[in-house]
mmCIF file of C-alpha atoms in Angstrom:
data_model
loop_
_atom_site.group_PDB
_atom_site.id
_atom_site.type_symbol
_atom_site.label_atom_id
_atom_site.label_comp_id
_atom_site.label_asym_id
_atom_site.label_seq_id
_atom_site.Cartn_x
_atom_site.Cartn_y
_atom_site.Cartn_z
ATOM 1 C CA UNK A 1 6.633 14.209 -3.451
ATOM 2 C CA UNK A 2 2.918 13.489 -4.643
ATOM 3 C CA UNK A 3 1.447 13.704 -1.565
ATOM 4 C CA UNK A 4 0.304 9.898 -2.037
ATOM 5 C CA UNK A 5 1.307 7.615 0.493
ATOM 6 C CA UNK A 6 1.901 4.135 -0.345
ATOM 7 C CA UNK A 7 2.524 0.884 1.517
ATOM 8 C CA UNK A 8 4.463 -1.480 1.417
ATOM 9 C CA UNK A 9 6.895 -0.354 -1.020
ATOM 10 C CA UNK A 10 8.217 -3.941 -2.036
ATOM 11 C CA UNK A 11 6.234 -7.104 -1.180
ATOM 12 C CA UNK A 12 7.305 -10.824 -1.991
ATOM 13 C CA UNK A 13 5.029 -13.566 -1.812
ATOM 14 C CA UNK A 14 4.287 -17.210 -2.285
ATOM 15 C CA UNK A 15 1.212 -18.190 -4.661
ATOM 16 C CA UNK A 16 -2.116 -18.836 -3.219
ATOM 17 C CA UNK A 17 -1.050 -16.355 -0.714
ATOM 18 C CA UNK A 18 -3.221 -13.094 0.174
ATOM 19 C CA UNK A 19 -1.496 -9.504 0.410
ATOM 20 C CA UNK A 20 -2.983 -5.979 1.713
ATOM 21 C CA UNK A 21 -1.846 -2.739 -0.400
ATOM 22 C CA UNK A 22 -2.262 0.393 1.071
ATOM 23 C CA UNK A 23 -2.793 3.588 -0.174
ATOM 24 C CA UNK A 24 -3.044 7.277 1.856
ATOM 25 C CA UNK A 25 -4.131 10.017 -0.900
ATOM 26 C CA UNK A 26 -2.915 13.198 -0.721
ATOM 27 C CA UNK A 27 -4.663 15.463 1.806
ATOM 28 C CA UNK A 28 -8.425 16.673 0.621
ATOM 29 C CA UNK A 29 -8.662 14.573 -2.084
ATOM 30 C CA UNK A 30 -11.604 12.206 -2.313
ATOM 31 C CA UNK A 31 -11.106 10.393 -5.217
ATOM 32 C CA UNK A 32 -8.358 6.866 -5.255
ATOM 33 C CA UNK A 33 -7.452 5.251 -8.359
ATOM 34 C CA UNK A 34 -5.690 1.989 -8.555
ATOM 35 C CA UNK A 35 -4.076 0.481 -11.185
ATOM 36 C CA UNK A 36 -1.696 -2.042 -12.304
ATOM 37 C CA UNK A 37 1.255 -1.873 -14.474
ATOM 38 C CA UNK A 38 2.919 -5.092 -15.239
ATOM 39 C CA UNK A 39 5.683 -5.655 -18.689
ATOM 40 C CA UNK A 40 3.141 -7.106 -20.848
ATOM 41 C CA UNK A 41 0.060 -5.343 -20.075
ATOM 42 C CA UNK A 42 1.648 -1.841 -19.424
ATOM 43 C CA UNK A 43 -0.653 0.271 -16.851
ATOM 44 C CA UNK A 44 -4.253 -1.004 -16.568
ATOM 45 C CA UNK A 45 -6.945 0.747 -14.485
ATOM 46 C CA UNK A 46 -8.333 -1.172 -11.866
ATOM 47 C CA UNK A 47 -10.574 0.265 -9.528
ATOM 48 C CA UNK A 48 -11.294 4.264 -8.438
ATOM 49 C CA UNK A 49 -13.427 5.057 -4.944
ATOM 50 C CA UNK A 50 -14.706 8.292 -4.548
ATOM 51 C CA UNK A 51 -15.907 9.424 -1.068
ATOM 52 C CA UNK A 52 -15.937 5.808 0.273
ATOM 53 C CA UNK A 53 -17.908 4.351 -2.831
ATOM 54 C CA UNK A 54 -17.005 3.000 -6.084
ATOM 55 C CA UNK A 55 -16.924 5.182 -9.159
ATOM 56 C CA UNK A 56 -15.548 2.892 -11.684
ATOM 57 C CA UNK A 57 -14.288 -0.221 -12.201
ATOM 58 C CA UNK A 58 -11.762 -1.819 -15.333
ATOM 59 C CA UNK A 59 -10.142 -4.428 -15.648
ATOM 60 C CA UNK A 60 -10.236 -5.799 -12.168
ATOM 61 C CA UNK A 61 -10.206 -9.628 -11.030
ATOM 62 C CA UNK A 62 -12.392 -11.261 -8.806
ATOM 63 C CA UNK A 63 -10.137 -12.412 -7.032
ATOM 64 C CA UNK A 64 -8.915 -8.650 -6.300
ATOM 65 C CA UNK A 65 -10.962 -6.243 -4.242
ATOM 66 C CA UNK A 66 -10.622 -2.622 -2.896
ATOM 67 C CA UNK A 67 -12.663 -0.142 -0.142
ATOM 68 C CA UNK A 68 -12.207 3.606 0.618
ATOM 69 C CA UNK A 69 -12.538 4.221 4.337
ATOM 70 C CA UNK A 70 -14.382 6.875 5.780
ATOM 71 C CA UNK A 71 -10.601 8.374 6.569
ATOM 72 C CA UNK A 72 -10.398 8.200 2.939
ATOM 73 C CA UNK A 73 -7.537 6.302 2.767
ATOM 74 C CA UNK A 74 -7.891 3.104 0.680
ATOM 75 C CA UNK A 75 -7.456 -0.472 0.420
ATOM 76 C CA UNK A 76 -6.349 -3.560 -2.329
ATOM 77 C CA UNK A 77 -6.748 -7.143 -1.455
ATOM 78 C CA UNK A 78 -5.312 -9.350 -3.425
ATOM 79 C CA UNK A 79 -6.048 -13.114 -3.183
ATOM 80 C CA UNK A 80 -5.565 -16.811 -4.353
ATOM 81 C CA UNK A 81 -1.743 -14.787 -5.591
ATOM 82 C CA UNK A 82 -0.833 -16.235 -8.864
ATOM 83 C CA UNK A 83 2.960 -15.546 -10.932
ATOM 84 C CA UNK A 84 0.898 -13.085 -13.676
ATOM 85 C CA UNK A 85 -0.317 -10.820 -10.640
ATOM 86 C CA UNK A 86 3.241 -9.930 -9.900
ATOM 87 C CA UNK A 87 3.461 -6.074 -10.994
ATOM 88 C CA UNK A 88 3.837 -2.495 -9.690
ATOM 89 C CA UNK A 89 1.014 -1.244 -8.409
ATOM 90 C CA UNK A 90 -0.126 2.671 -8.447
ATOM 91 C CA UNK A 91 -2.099 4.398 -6.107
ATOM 92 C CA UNK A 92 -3.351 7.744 -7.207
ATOM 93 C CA UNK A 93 -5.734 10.501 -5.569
ATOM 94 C CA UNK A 94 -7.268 13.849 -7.566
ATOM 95 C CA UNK A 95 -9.353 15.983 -5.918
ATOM 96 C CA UNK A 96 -13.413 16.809 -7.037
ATOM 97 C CA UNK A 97 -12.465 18.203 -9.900
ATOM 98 C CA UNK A 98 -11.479 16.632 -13.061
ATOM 99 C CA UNK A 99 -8.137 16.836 -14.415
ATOM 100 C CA UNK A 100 -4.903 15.401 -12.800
ATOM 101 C CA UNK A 101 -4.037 12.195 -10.985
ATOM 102 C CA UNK A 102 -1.208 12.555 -8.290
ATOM 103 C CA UNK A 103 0.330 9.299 -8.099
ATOM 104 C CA UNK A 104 2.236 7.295 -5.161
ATOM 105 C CA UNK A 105 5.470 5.509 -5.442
ATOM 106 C CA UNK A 106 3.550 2.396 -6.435
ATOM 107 C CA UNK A 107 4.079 -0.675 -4.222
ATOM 108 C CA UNK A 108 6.166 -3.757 -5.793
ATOM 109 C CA UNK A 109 4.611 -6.589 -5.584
ATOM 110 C CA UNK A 110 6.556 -9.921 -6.622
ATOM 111 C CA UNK A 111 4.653 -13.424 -6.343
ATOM 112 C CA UNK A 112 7.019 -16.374 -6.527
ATOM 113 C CA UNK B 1 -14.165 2.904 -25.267
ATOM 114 C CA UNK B 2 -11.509 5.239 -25.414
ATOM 115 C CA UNK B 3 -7.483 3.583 -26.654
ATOM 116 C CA UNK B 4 -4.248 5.742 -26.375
ATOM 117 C CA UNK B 5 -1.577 5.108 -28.786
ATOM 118 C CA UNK B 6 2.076 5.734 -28.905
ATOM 119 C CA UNK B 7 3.956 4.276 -31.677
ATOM 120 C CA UNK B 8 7.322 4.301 -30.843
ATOM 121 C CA UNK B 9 8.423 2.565 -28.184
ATOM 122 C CA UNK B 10 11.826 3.957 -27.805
ATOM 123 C CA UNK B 11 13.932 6.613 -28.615
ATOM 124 C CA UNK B 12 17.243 8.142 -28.342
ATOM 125 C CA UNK B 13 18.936 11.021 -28.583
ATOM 126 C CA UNK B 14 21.814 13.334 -27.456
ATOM 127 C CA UNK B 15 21.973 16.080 -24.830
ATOM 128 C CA UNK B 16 20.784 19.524 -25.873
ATOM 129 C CA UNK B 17 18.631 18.301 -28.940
ATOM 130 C CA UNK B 18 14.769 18.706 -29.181
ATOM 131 C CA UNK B 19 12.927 15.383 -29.617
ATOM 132 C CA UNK B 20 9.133 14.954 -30.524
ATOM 133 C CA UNK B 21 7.140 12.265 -28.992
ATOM 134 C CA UNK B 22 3.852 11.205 -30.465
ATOM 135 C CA UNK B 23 0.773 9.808 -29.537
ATOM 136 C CA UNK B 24 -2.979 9.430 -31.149
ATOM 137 C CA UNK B 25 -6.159 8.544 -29.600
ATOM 138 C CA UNK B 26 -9.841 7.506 -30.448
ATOM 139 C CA UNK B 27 -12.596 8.676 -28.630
ATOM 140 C CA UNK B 28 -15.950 9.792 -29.438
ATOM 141 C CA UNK B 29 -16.508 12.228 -26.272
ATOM 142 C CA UNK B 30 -15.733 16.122 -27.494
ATOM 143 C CA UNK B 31 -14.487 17.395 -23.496
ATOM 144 C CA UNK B 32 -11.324 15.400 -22.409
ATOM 145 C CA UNK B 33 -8.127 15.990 -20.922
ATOM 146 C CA UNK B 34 -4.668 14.412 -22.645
ATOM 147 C CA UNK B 35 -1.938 14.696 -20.365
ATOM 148 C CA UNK B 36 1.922 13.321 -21.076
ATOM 149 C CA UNK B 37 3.288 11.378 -17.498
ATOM 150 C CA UNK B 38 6.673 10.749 -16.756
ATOM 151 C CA UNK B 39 8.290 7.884 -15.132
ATOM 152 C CA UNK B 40 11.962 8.023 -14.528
ATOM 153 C CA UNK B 41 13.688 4.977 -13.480
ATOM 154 C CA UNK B 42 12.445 5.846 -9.491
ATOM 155 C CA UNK B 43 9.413 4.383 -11.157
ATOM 156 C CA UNK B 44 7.429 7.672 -9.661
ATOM 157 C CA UNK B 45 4.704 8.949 -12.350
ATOM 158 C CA UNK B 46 4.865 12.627 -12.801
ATOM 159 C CA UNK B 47 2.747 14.658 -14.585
ATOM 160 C CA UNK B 48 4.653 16.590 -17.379
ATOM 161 C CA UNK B 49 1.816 19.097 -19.046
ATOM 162 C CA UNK B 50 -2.027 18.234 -19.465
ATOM 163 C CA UNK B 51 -4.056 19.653 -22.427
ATOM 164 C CA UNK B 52 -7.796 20.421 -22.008
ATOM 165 C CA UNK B 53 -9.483 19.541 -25.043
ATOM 166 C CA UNK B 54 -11.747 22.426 -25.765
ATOM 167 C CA UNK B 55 -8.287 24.704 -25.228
ATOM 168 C CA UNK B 56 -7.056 26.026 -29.087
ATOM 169 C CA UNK B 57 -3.628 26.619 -27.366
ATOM 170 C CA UNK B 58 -1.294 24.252 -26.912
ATOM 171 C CA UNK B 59 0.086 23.658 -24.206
ATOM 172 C CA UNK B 60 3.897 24.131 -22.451
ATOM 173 C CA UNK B 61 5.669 23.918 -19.805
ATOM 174 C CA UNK B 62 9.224 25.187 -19.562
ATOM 175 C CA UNK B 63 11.190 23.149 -22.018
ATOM 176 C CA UNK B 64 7.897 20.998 -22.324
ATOM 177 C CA UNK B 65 5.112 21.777 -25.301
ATOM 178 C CA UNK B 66 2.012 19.486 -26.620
ATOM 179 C CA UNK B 67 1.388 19.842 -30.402
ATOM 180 C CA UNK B 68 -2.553 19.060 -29.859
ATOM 181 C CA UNK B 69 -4.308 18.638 -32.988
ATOM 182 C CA UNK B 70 -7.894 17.271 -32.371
ATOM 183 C CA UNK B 71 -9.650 16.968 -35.326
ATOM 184 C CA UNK B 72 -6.348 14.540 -36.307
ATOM 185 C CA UNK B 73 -6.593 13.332 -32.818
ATOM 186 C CA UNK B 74 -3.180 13.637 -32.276
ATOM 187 C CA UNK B 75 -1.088 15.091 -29.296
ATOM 188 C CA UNK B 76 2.670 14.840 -29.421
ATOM 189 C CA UNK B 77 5.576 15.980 -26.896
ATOM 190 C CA UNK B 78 7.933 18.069 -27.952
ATOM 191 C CA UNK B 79 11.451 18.348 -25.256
ATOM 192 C CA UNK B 80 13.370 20.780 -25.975
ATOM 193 C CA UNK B 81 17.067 21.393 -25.180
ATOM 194 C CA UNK B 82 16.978 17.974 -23.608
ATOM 195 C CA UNK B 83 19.012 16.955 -20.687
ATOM 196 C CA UNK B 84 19.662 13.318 -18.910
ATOM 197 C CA UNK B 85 17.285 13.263 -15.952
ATOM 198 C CA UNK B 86 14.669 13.608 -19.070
ATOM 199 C CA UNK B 87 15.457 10.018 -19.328
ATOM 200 C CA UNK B 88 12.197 8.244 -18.827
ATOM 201 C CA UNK B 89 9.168 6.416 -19.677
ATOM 202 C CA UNK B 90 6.745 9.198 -21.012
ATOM 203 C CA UNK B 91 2.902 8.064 -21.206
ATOM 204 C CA UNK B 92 0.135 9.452 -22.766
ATOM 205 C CA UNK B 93 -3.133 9.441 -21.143
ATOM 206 C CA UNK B 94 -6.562 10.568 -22.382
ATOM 207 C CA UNK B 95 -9.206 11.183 -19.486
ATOM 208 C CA UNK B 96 -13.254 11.982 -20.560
ATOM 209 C CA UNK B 97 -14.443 15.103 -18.388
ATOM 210 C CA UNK B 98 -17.325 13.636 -17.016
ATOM 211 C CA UNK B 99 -18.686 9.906 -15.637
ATOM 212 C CA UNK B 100 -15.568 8.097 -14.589
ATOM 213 C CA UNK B 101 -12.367 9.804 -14.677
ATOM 214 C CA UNK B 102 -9.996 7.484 -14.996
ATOM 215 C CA UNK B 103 -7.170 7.675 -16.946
ATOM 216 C CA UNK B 104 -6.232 5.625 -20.077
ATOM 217 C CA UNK B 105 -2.745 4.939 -20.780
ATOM 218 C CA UNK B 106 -0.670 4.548 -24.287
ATOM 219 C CA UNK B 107 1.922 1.632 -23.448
ATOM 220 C CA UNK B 108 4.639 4.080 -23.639
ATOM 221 C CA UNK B 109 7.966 5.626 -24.917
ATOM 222 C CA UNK B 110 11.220 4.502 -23.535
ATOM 223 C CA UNK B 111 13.264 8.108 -23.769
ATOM 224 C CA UNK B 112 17.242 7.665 -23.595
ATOM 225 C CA UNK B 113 19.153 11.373 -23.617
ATOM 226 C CA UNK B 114 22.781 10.379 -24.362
ATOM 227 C CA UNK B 115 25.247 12.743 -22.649
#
């Protein structure tokens, strides 16, 4: 166990829909990480949040966005759902310093 | 931009034998970590041994060792003694030591031990 809570594990949707992935890092750290690993893209780095703000950003879509509360715990919206966004998608949390990502279970996500 | 490599994109072999899994990178930074994940078929990502890059040594964990050649840019798994639940997807991952620290992933190795 990570320490990295995710939710929901498994998620199926219609297109055009809207979905809310959730993501509890492991206790202390202040850095979240998402990313997205589909078959034909493998895992791509979407979005990290340190302390509440934005650190980075990759290969993110508009239609996607993501917050850190002040609880730390963390946020992806995804909107205007289309078949290609249907992947696995990874939460992960490190702590201030560099080194190693602690990942969650990932939460399914299938658009139909 | 920093791109992770791994060139074989599966492998196979039986219980008890040591397989070597490799991986290159490109980066012009000279302070990084490499690090080797594993994700079993739970689909959890677990981190199997990380290698800072101004460490000489290689590193290992128990049946787990890095062969971490930098000037080559290369930074291979070695399993030794192998056994089933090593039966994975095994990333590489490069991550600079300063600005954003995200991780950048290889597209992986499909590992199959054979009992």
């Amino acid at each position: 166990d990570s320490g990295v809570t995710q939710t929901p594990k498994h998620l199926i949707t219609a297109t055009g829909q809207r979905v809310t992935l959730r993501c509890s890092p492991r206790s202390g750290d202040l850095s979240v990480y998402w990313y997205q690993q589909s078959l034909d893209q493998g895992l791509q780095f979407l979005i990290q949040y340190y302390n509440g703000e934005e650190r980075a950003k990759g290969n993110i879509l508009e239609r996607f966005s993501a917050q850190q509360f002040p609880d730390l715990h963390s946020e992806l919206n995804l909107s205007s759902l289309e078949l290609g966004d249907s992947a696995l998608y990874f939460c992960a949390s490190s702590p201030l310093s560099v080194g190693e990502l602690f990942f969650g279970e990932g939460s399914r996500l299938t658009v139909l | 931009a920093q791109t992770v490599t791994q060139s074989q994109p599966e492998m196979s072999v039986q219980e008890a034998e040591t397989v070597t899994l490799s991986c290159t990178y490109d980066t012009s930074e000279n302070n990084y970590y490499l690090f080797w994940y594993k994700q079993p078929p739970s689909r959890q990502m677990i981190l199997v041994i990380r290698q800072e890059a101004y460490k000489q040594q290689n590193a290992t964990e128990n049946r787990f060792s890095v062969n971490f050649q930098k000037a080559a840019k290369s930074f291979s798994l070695k399993i030794s003694d192998s056994q089933l639940g090593d039966t994975a997807m095994y990333f590489c991952a490069f991550m600079k030591n300063q600005g954003a620290q995200k991780l950048v992933f290889g597209q992986g190795t499909r590992l199959t031990i054979n009992p």
